PDB file of C-alpha atoms and ligand atoms in Angstrom:
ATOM      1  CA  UNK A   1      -5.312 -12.581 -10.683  1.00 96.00           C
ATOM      2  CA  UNK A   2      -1.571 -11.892  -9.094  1.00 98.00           C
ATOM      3  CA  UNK A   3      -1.641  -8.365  -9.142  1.00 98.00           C
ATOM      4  CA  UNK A   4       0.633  -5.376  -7.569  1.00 98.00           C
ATOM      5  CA  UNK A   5      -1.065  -2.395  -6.626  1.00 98.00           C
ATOM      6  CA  UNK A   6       1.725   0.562  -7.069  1.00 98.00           C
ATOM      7  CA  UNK A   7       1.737   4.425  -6.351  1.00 98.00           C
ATOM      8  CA  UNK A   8       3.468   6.643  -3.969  1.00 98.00           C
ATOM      9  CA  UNK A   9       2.434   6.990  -0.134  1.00 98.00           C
ATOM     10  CA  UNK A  10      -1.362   8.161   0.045  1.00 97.00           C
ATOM     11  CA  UNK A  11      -1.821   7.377  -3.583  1.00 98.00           C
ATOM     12  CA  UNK A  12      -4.571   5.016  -2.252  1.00 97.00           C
ATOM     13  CA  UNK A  13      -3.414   1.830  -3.034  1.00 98.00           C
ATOM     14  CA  UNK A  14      -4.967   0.529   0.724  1.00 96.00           C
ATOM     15  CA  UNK A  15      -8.388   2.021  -0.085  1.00 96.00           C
ATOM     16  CA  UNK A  16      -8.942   0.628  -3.570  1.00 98.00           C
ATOM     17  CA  UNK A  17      -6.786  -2.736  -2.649  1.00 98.00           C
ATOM     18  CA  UNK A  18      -9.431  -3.421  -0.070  1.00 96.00           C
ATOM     19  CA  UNK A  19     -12.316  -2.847  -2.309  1.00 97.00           C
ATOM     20  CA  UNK A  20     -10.902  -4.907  -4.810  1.00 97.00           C
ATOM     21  CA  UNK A  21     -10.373  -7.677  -2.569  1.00 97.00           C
ATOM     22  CA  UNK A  22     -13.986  -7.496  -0.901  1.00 96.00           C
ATOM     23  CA  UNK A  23     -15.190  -7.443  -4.898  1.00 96.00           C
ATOM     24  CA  UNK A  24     -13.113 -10.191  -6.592  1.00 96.00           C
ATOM     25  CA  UNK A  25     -12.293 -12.190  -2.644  1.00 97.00           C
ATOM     26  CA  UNK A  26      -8.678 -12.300  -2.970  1.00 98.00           C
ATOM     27  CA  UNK A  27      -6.434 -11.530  -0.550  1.00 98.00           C
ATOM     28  CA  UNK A  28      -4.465  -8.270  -0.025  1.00 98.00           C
ATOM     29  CA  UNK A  29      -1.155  -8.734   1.209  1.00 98.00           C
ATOM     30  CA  UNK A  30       0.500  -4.994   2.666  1.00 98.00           C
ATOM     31  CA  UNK A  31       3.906  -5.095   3.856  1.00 98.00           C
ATOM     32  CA  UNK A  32       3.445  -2.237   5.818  1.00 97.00           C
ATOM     33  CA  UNK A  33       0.012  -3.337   7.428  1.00 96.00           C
ATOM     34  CA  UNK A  34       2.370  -6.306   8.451  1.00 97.00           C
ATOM     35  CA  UNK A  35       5.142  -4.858   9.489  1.00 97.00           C
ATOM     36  CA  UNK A  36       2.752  -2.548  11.551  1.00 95.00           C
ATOM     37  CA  UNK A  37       1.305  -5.176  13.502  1.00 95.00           C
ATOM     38  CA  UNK A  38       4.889  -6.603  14.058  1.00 97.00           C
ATOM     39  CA  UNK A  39       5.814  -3.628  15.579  1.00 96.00           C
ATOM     40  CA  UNK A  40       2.803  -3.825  17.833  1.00 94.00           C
ATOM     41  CA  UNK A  41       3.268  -7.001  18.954  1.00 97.00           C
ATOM     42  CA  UNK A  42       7.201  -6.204  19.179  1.00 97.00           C
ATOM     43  CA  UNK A  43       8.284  -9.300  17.650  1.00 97.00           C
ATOM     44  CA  UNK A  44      11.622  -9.716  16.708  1.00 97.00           C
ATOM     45  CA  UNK A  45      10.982  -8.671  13.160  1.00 97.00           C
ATOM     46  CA  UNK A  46       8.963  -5.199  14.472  1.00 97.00           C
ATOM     47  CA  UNK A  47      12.100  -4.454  16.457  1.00 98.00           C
ATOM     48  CA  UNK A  48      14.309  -4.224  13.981  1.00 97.00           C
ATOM     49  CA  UNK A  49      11.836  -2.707  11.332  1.00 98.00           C
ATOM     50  CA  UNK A  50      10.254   0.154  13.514  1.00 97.00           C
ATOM     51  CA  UNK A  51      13.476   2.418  13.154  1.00 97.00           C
ATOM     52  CA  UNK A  52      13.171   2.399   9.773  1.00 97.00           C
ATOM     53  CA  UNK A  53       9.779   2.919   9.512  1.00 97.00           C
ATOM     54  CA  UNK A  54       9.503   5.924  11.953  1.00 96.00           C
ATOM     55  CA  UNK A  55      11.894   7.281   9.891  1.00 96.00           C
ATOM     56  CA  UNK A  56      10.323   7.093   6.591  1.00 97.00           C
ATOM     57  CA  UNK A  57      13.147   4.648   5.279  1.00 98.00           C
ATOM     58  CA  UNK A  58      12.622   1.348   3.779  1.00 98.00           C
ATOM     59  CA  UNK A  59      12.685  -1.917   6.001  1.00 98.00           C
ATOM     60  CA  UNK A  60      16.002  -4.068   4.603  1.00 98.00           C
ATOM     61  CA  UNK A  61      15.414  -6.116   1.372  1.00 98.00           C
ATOM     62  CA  UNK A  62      15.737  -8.975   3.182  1.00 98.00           C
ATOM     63  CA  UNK A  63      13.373  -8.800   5.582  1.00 97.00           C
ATOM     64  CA  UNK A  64      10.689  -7.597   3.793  1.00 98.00           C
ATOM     65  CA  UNK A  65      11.526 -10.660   0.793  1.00 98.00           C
ATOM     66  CA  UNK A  66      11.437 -13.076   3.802  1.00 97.00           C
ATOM     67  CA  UNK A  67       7.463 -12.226   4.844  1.00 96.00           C
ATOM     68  CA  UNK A  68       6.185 -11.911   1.420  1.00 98.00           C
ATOM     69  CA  UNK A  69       7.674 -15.417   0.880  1.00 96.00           C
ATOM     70  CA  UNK A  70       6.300 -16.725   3.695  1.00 96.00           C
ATOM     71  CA  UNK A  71       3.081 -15.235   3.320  1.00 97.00           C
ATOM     72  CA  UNK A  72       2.667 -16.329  -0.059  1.00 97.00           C
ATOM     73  CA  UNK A  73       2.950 -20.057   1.210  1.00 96.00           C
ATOM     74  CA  UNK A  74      -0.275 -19.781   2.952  1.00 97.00           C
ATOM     75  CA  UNK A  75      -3.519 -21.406   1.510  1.00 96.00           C
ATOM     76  CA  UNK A  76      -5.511 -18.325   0.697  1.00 97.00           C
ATOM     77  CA  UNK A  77      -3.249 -16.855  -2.190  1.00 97.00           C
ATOM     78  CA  UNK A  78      -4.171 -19.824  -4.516  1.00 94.00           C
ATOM     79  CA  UNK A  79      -7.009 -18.234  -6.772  1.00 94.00           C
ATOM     80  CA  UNK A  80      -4.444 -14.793  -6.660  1.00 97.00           C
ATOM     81  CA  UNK A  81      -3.930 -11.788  -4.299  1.00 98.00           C
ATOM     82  CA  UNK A  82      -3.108  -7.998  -4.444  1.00 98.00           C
ATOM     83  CA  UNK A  83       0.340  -7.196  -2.989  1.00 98.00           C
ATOM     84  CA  UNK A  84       0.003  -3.636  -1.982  1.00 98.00           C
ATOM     85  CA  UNK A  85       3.704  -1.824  -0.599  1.00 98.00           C
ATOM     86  CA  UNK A  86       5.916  -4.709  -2.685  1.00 98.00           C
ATOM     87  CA  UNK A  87       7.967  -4.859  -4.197  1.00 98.00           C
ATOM     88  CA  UNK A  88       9.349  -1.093  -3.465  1.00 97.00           C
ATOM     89  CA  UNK A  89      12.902  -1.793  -4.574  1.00 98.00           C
ATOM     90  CA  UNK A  90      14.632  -2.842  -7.666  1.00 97.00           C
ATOM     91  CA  UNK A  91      16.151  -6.054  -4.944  1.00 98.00           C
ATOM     92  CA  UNK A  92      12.767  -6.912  -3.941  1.00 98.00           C
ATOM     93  CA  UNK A  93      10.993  -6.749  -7.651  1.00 97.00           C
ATOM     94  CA  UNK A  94      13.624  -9.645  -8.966  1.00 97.00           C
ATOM     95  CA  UNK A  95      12.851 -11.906  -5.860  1.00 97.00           C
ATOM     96  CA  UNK A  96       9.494 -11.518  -6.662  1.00 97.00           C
ATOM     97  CA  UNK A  97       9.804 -12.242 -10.218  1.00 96.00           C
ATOM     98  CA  UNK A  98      11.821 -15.777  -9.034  1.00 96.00           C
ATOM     99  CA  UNK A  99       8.891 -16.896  -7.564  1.00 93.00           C
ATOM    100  CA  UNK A 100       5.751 -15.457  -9.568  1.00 94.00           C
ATOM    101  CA  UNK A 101       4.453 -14.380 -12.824  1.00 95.00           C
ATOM    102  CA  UNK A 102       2.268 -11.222 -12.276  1.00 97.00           C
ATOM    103  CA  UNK A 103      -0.749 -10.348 -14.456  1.00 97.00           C
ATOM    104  CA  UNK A 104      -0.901  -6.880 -13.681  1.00 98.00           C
ATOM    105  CA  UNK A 105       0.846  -3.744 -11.931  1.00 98.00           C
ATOM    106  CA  UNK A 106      -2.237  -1.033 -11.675  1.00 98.00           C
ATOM    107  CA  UNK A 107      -0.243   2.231 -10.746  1.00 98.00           C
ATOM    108  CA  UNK A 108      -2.042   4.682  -9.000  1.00 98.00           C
ATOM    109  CA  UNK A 109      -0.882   8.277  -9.748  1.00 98.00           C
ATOM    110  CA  UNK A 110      -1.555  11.799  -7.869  1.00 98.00           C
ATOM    111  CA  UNK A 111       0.390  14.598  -7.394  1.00 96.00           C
ATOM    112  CA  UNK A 112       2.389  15.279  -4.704  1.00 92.00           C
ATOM    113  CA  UNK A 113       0.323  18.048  -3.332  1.00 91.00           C
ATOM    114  CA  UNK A 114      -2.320  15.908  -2.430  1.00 96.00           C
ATOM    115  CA  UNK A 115      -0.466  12.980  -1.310  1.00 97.00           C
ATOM    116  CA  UNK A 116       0.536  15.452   1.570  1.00 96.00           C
ATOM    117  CA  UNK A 117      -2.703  16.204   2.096  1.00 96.00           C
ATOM    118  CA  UNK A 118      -4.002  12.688   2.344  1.00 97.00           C
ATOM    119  CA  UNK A 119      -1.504  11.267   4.573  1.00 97.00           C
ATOM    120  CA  UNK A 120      -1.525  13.752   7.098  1.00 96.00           C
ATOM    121  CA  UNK A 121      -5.249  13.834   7.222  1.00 96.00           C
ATOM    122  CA  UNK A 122      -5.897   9.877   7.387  1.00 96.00           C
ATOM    123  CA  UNK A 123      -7.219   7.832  10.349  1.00 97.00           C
ATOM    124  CA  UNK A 124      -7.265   4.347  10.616  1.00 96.00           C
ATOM    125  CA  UNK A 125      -9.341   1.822  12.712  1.00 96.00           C
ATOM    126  CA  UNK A 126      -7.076  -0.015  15.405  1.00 94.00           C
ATOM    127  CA  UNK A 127      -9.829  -2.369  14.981  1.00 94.00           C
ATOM    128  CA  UNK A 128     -10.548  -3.686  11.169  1.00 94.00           C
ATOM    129  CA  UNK A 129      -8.199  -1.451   9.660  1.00 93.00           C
ATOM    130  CA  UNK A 130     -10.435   0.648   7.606  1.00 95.00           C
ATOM    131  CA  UNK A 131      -8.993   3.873   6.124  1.00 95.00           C
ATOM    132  CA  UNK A 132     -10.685   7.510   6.661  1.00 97.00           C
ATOM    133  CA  UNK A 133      -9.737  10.898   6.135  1.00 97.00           C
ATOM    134  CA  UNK A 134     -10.817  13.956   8.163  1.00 96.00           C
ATOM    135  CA  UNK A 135     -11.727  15.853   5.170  1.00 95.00           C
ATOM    136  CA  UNK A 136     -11.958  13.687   2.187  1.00 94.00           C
ATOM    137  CA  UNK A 137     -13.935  10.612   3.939  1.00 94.00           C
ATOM    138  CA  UNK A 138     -14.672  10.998   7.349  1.00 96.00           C
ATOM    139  CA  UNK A 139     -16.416   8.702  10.196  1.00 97.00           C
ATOM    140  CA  UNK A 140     -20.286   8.869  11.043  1.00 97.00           C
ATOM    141  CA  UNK A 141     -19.031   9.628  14.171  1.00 97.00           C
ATOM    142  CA  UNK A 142     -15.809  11.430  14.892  1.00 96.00           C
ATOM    143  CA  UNK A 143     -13.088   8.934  16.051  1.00 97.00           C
ATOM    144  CA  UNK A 144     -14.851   5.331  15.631  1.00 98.00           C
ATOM    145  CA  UNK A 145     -14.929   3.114  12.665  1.00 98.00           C
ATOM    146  CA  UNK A 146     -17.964   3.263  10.958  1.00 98.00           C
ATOM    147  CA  UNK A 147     -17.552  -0.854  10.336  1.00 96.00           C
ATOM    148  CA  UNK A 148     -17.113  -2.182  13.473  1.00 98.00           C
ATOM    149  CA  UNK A 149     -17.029   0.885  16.055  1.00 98.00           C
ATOM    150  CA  UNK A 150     -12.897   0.724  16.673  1.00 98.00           C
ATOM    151  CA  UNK A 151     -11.157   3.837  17.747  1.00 98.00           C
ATOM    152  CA  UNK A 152      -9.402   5.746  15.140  1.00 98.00           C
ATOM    153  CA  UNK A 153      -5.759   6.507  15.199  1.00 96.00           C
ATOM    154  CA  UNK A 154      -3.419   8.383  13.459  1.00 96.00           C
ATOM    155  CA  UNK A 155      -0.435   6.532  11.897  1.00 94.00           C
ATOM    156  CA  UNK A 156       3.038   7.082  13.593  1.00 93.00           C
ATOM    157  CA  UNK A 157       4.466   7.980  10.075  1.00 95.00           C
ATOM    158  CA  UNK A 158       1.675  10.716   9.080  1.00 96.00           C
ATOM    159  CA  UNK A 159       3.073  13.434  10.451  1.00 96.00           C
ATOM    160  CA  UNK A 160       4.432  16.189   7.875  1.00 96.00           C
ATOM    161  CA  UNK A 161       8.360  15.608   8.154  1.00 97.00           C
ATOM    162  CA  UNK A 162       7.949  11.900   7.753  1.00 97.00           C
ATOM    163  CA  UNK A 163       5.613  12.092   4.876  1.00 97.00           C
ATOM    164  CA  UNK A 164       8.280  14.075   3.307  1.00 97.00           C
ATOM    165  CA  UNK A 165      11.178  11.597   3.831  1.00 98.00           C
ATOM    166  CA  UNK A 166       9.070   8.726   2.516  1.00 98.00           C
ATOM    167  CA  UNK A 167       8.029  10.595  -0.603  1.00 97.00           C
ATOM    168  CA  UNK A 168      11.479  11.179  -0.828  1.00 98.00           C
ATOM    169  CA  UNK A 169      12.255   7.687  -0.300  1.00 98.00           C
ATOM    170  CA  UNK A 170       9.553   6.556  -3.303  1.00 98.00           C
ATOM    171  CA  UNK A 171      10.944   8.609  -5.523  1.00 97.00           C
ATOM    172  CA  UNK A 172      14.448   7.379  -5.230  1.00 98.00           C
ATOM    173  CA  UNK A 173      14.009   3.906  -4.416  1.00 97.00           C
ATOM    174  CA  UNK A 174      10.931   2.470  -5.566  1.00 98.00           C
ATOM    175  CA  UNK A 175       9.730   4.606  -8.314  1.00 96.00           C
ATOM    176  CA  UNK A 176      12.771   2.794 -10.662  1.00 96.00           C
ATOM    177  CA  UNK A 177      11.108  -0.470 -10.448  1.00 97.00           C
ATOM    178  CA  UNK A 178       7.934   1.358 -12.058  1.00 96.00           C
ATOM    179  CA  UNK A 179      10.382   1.799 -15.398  1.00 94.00           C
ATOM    180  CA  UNK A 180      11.083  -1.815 -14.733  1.00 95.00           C
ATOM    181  CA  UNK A 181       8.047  -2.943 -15.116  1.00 97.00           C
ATOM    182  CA  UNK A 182       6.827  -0.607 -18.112  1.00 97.00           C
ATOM    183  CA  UNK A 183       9.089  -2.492 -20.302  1.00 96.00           C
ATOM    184  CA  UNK A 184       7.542  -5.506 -19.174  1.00 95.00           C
ATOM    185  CA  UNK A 185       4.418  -3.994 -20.358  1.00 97.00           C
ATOM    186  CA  UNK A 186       2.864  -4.828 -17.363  1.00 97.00           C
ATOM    187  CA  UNK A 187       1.660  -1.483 -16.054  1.00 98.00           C
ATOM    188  CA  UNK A 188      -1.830   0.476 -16.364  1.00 98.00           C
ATOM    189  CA  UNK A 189      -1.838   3.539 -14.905  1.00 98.00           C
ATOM    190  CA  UNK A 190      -5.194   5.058 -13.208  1.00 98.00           C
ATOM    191  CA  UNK A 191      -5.604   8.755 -12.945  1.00 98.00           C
ATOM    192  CA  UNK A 192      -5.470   8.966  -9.031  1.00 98.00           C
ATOM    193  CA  UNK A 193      -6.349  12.812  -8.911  1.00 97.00           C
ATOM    194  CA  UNK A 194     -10.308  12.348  -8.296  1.00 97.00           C
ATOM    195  CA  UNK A 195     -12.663  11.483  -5.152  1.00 96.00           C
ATOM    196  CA  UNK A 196     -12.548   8.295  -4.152  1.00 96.00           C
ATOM    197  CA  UNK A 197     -15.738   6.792  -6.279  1.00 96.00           C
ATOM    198  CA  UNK A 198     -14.492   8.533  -9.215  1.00 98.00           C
ATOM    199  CA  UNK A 199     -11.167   6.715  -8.889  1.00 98.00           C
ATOM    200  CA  UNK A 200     -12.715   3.368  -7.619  1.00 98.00           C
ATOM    201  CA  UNK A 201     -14.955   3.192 -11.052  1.00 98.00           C
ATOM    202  CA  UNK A 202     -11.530   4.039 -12.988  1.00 98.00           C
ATOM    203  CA  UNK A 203      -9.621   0.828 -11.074  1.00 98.00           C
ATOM    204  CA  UNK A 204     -12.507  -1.395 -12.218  1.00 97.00           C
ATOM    205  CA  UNK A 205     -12.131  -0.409 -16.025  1.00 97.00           C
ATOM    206  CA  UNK A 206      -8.666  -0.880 -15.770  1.00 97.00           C
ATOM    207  CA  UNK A 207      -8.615  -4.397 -14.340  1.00 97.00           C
ATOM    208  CA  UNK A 208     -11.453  -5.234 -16.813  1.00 94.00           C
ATOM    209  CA  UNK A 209     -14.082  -5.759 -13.548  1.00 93.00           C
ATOM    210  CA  UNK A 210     -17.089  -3.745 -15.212  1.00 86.00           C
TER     211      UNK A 210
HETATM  212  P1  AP5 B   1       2.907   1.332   3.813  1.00 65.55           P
HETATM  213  O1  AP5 B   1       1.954   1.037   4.878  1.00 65.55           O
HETATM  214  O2  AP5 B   1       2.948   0.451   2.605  1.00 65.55           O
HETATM  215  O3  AP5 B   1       2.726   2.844   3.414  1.00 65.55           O
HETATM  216  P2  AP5 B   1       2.810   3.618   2.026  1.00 65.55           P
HETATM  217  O4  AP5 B   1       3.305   2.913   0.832  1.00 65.55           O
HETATM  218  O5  AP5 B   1       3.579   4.814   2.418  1.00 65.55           O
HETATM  219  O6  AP5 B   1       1.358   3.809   1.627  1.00 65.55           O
HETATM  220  P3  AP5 B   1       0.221   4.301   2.546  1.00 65.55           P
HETATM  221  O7  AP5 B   1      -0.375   3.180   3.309  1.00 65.55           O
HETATM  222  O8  AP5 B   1       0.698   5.480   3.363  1.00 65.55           O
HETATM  223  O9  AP5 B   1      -0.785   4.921   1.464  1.00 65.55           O
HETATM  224  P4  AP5 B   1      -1.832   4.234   0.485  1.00 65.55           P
HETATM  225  O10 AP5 B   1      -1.341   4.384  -0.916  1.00 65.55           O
HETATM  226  O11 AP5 B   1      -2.206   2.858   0.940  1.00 65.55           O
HETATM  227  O12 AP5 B   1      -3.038   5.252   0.671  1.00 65.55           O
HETATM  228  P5  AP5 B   1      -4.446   5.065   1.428  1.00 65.55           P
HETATM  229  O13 AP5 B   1      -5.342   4.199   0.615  1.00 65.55           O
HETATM  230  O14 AP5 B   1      -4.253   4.732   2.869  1.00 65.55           O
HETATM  231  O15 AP5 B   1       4.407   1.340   4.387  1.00 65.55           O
HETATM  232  C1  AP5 B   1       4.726   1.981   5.593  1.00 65.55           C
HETATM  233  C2  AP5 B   1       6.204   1.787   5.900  1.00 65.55           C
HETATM  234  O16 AP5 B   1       6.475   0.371   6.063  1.00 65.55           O
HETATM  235  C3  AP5 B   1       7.168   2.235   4.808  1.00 65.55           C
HETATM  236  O17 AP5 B   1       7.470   3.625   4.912  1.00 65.55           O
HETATM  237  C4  AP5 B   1       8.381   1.345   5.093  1.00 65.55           C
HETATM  238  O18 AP5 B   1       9.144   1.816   6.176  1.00 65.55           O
HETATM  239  C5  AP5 B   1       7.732   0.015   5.503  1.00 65.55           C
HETATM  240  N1  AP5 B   1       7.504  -0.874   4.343  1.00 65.55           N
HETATM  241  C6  AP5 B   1       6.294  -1.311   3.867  1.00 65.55           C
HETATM  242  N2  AP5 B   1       6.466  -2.107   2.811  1.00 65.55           N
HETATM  243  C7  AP5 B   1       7.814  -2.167   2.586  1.00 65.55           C
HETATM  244  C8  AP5 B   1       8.601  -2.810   1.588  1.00 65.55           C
HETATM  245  N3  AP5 B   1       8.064  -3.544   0.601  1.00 65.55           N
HETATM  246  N4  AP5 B   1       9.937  -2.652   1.667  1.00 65.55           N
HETATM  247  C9  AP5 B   1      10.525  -1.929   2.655  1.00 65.55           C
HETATM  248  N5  AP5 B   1       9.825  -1.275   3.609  1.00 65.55           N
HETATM  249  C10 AP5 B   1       8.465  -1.395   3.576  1.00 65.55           C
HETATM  250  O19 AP5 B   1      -4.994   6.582   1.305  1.00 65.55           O
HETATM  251  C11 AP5 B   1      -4.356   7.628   2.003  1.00 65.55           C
HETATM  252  C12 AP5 B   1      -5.416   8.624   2.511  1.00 65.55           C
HETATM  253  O20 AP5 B   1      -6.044   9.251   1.393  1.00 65.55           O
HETATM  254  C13 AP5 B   1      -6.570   7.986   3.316  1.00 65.55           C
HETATM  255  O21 AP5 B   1      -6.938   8.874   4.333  1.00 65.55           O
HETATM  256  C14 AP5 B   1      -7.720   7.830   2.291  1.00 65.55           C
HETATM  257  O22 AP5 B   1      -8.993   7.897   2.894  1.00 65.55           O
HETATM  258  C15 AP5 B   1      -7.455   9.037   1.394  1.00 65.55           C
HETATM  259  N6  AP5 B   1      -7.824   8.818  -0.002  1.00 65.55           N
HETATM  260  C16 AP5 B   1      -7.576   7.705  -0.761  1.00 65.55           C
HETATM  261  N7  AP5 B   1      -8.013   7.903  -2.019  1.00 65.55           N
HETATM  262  C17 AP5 B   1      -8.510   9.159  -2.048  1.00 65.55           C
HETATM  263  C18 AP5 B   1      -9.123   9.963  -3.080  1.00 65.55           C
HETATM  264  N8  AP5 B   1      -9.276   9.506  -4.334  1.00 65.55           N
HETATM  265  N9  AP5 B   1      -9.542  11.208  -2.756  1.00 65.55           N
HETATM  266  C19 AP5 B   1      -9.385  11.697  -1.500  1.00 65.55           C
HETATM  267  N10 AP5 B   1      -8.834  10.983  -0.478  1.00 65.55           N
HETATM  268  C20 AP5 B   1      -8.395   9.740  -0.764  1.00 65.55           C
END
């Protein structure tokens, strides 16, 4: 299955992209997991992305079409993948369309409200890269990963004013491409406003997986 996992920031496309990976053993693909780890390792490509990000902007077109294409050249995306983050533009959605024919975009939707409230309350493991949340699904133990006992951080771009530029940012630039892909007929949307099992059971229905 080529699938795109779609939604605004904290509509949980991470958290139900990894489950369906562990459950189906395809690969997730995140830009911004990616680009994150660029930025860490300050590679040329996290050097000139980190601005942008910090910001709450999108990285350049190009940049972003670049790793996706190289990434999907590896061995691992034969049998399918889940591209969670991309496409986000109108730019990126045709270069993807070049190169693949997608089975599915499964749009997660919540209200803005709670996006708010998810991003600024998530932690992540600098380990594994599992995803918490102080209040909605929070750690055995406060600060380490439940999996594999990493500290926890909190994402640069989780504070308030940020998550309000990049919610800006979805609506104007990547929530056309949702349109786009309606007429294609390619889109089933799952009711994102619901704990996390709730909405896991939902994603399996709609991809057909139960
Ligand atoms: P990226 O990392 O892709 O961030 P995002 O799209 O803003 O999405 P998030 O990772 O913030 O949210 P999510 O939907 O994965 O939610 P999650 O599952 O974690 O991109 C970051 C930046 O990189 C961008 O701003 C941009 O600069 C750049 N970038 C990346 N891709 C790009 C591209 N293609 N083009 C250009 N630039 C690009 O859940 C959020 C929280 O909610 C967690 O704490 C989780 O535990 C909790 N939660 C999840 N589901 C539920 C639920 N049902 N109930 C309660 N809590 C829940």
């Amino acid at each position: 299955m080529k699938m795109v996992i779609f939604g605004a920031p904290g509509a949980g496309k991470g958290t139900h992209a990894k489950f369906i990976s562990k459950k189906i053993n395809i690969p997730q693909i995140s830009t911004g997991d990616i680009l994150r780890e660029a930025v860490k390792k300050g590679t040329e490509l996290g050097q000139k992305a980190k601005g942008y990000m910090d910001r709450g902007d999108l990285v350049p077109d190009d940049l972003v079409i670049d790793l996706v294409e190289d990434r999907l050249k590896q061995d691992d995306v034969r049998d399918g993948y889940i591209l969670d983050g991309f496409p986000r533009t109108l730019e990126q959605g045709r270069a993807l369309e070049k190169k693949v024919d997608l089975d599915i975009v499964l749009n997660m939707d919540v209200s803005e409200d709670e996006l708010t409230t998810r991003l600024t309350g998530r932690r992540t493991c600098s380990e594994c890269g599992a995803i918490y949340h102080l209040k909605y699904n929070p750690p055995e133990q406060e600060g380490k990963c439940d999996k594999c006992g990493g500290d926890l951080y909190q994402r640069d771009d989780d504070n308030i004013e940020t998550v309000r530029e990049r919610l800006e940012t979805y609506k104007k630039q990547t929530k056309p491409l949702l349109e786009y892909y309606e007429k294609e007929g390619l889109v089933r949307t799952v009711n994102g406003n619901a704990d996390i099992e709730v909405v896991r059971d939902r994603v399996l229905r709609a991809l057909n997986l139960c």
